[in-house]
Amino acid sequence: MAKRKSSKPLETHIKELEAAVAELHECAACGKPIAADATTCPHCGTPVREAAELH
């Protein structure tokens, strides 16, 4: 596997990824991660509001 050079230090890249993951929510219907602003789950197709009402 070829090494990829990055202009950012690894620690900065890790912090950016951690922030992106922290913004994810869990679908109430299937439990998979979804974007905080999603209107439907990209995995199961359940509308986010409808899934939240199930629980």
mmCIF file with all atom_site columns, C-alpha atoms in Angstrom:
data_model
loop_
_atom_site.group_PDB
_atom_site.id
_atom_site.type_symbol
_atom_site.label_atom_id
_atom_site.label_alt_id
_atom_site.label_comp_id
_atom_site.label_asym_id
_atom_site.label_entity_id
_atom_site.label_seq_id
_atom_site.pdbx_PDB_ins_code
_atom_site.Cartn_x
_atom_site.Cartn_y
_atom_site.Cartn_z
_atom_site.occupancy
_atom_site.B_iso_or_equiv
_atom_site.pdbx_formal_charge
_atom_site.auth_seq_id
_atom_site.auth_comp_id
_atom_site.auth_asym_id
_atom_site.auth_atom_id
_atom_site.pdbx_PDB_model_num
ATOM 1  C CA . MET A 1 1  ? 0.000   0.000  0.000  1.00 0.00 ? 1  MET A CA 1
ATOM 2  C CA . ALA A 1 2  ? 1.476   3.338  -1.041 1.00 0.00 ? 2  ALA A CA 1
ATOM 3  C CA . LYS A 1 3  ? 1.821   6.033  1.575  1.00 0.00 ? 3  LYS A CA 1
ATOM 4  C CA . ARG A 1 4  ? -0.165  9.171  0.922  1.00 0.00 ? 4  ARG A CA 1
ATOM 5  C CA . LYS A 1 5  ? 1.374   12.488 1.779  1.00 0.00 ? 5  LYS A CA 1
ATOM 6  C CA . SER A 1 6  ? -0.889  14.966 3.493  1.00 0.00 ? 6  SER A CA 1
ATOM 7  C CA . SER A 1 7  ? -0.440  18.647 4.086  1.00 0.00 ? 7  SER A CA 1
ATOM 8  C CA . LYS A 1 8  ? -2.107  18.249 7.503  1.00 0.00 ? 8  LYS A CA 1
ATOM 9  C CA . PRO A 1 9  ? -0.514  16.650 10.535 1.00 0.00 ? 9  PRO A CA 1
ATOM 10 C CA . LEU A 1 10 ? -2.104  13.348 11.493 1.00 0.00 ? 10 LEU A CA 1
ATOM 11 C CA . GLU A 1 11 ? -3.396  14.768 14.789 1.00 0.00 ? 11 GLU A CA 1
ATOM 12 C CA . THR A 1 12 ? -5.293  17.507 12.948 1.00 0.00 ? 12 THR A CA 1
ATOM 13 C CA . HIS A 1 13 ? -6.829  14.985 10.577 1.00 0.00 ? 13 HIS A CA 1
ATOM 14 C CA . ILE A 1 14 ? -7.897  12.773 13.503 1.00 0.00 ? 14 ILE A CA 1
ATOM 15 C CA . LYS A 1 15 ? -9.530  15.711 15.301 1.00 0.00 ? 15 LYS A CA 1
ATOM 16 C CA . GLU A 1 16 ? -11.466 16.640 12.153 1.00 0.00 ? 16 GLU A CA 1
ATOM 17 C CA . LEU A 1 17 ? -12.712 13.067 11.765 1.00 0.00 ? 17 LEU A CA 1
ATOM 18 C CA . GLU A 1 18 ? -13.704 12.885 15.439 1.00 0.00 ? 18 GLU A CA 1
ATOM 19 C CA . ALA A 1 19 ? -15.732 16.082 15.037 1.00 0.00 ? 19 ALA A CA 1
ATOM 20 C CA . ALA A 1 20 ? -17.499 14.674 11.971 1.00 0.00 ? 20 ALA A CA 1
ATOM 21 C CA . VAL A 1 21 ? -18.348 11.430 13.787 1.00 0.00 ? 21 VAL A CA 1
ATOM 22 C CA . ALA A 1 22 ? -19.632 13.361 16.809 1.00 0.00 ? 22 ALA A CA 1
ATOM 23 C CA . GLU A 1 23 ? -22.163 15.064 14.518 1.00 0.00 ? 23 GLU A CA 1
ATOM 24 C CA . LEU A 1 24 ? -23.723 11.731 13.521 1.00 0.00 ? 24 LEU A CA 1
ATOM 25 C CA . HIS A 1 25 ? -26.954 10.502 15.073 1.00 0.00 ? 25 HIS A CA 1
ATOM 26 C CA . GLU A 1 26 ? -28.316 6.986  15.276 1.00 0.00 ? 26 GLU A CA 1
ATOM 27 C CA . CYS A 1 27 ? -31.369 5.943  13.277 1.00 0.00 ? 27 CYS A CA 1
ATOM 28 C CA . ALA A 1 28 ? -34.093 4.919  15.719 1.00 0.00 ? 28 ALA A CA 1
ATOM 29 C CA . ALA A 1 29 ? -35.355 2.281  13.277 1.00 0.00 ? 29 ALA A CA 1
ATOM 30 C CA . CYS A 1 30 ? -32.167 0.457  12.225 1.00 0.00 ? 30 CYS A CA 1
ATOM 31 C CA . GLY A 1 31 ? -29.536 1.833  14.618 1.00 0.00 ? 31 GLY A CA 1
ATOM 32 C CA . LYS A 1 32 ? -27.050 2.834  11.927 1.00 0.00 ? 32 LYS A CA 1
ATOM 33 C CA . PRO A 1 33 ? -25.292 6.225  11.949 1.00 0.00 ? 33 PRO A CA 1
ATOM 34 C CA . ILE A 1 34 ? -26.921 9.063  10.014 1.00 0.00 ? 34 ILE A CA 1
ATOM 35 C CA . ALA A 1 35 ? -26.102 12.722 9.490  1.00 0.00 ? 35 ALA A CA 1
ATOM 36 C CA . ALA A 1 36 ? -27.610 15.087 12.045 1.00 0.00 ? 36 ALA A CA 1
ATOM 37 C CA . ASP A 1 37 ? -29.488 16.947 9.307  1.00 0.00 ? 37 ASP A CA 1
ATOM 38 C CA . ALA A 1 38 ? -30.765 13.837 7.479  1.00 0.00 ? 38 ALA A CA 1
ATOM 39 C CA . THR A 1 39 ? -34.463 13.707 6.694  1.00 0.00 ? 39 THR A CA 1
ATOM 40 C CA . THR A 1 40 ? -34.411 9.985  5.949  1.00 0.00 ? 40 THR A CA 1
ATOM 41 C CA . CYS A 1 41 ? -32.047 7.194  6.924  1.00 0.00 ? 41 CYS A CA 1
ATOM 42 C CA . PRO A 1 42 ? -29.777 6.371  3.966  1.00 0.00 ? 42 PRO A CA 1
ATOM 43 C CA . HIS A 1 43 ? -29.584 2.758  5.148  1.00 0.00 ? 43 HIS A CA 1
ATOM 44 C CA . CYS A 1 44 ? -33.223 1.770  5.741  1.00 0.00 ? 44 CYS A CA 1
ATOM 45 C CA . GLY A 1 45 ? -35.116 4.693  4.177  1.00 0.00 ? 45 GLY A CA 1
ATOM 46 C CA . THR A 1 46 ? -37.155 5.477  7.279  1.00 0.00 ? 46 THR A CA 1
ATOM 47 C CA . PRO A 1 47 ? -37.994 9.165  7.660  1.00 0.00 ? 47 PRO A CA 1
ATOM 48 C CA . VAL A 1 48 ? -36.009 10.426 10.650 1.00 0.00 ? 48 VAL A CA 1
ATOM 49 C CA . ARG A 1 49 ? -38.973 12.068 12.388 1.00 0.00 ? 49 ARG A CA 1
ATOM 50 C CA . GLU A 1 50 ? -41.081 8.914  11.948 1.00 0.00 ? 50 GLU A CA 1
ATOM 51 C CA . ALA A 1 51 ? -38.298 6.720  13.324 1.00 0.00 ? 51 ALA A CA 1
ATOM 52 C CA . ALA A 1 52 ? -37.934 8.944  16.391 1.00 0.00 ? 52 ALA A CA 1
ATOM 53 C CA . GLU A 1 53 ? -41.665 8.624  17.063 1.00 0.00 ? 53 GLU A CA 1
ATOM 54 C CA . LEU A 1 54 ? -41.346 4.817  17.122 1.00 0.00 ? 54 LEU A CA 1
ATOM 55 C CA . HIS A 1 55 ? -39.293 4.968  20.312 1.00 0.00 ? 55 HIS A CA 1
#
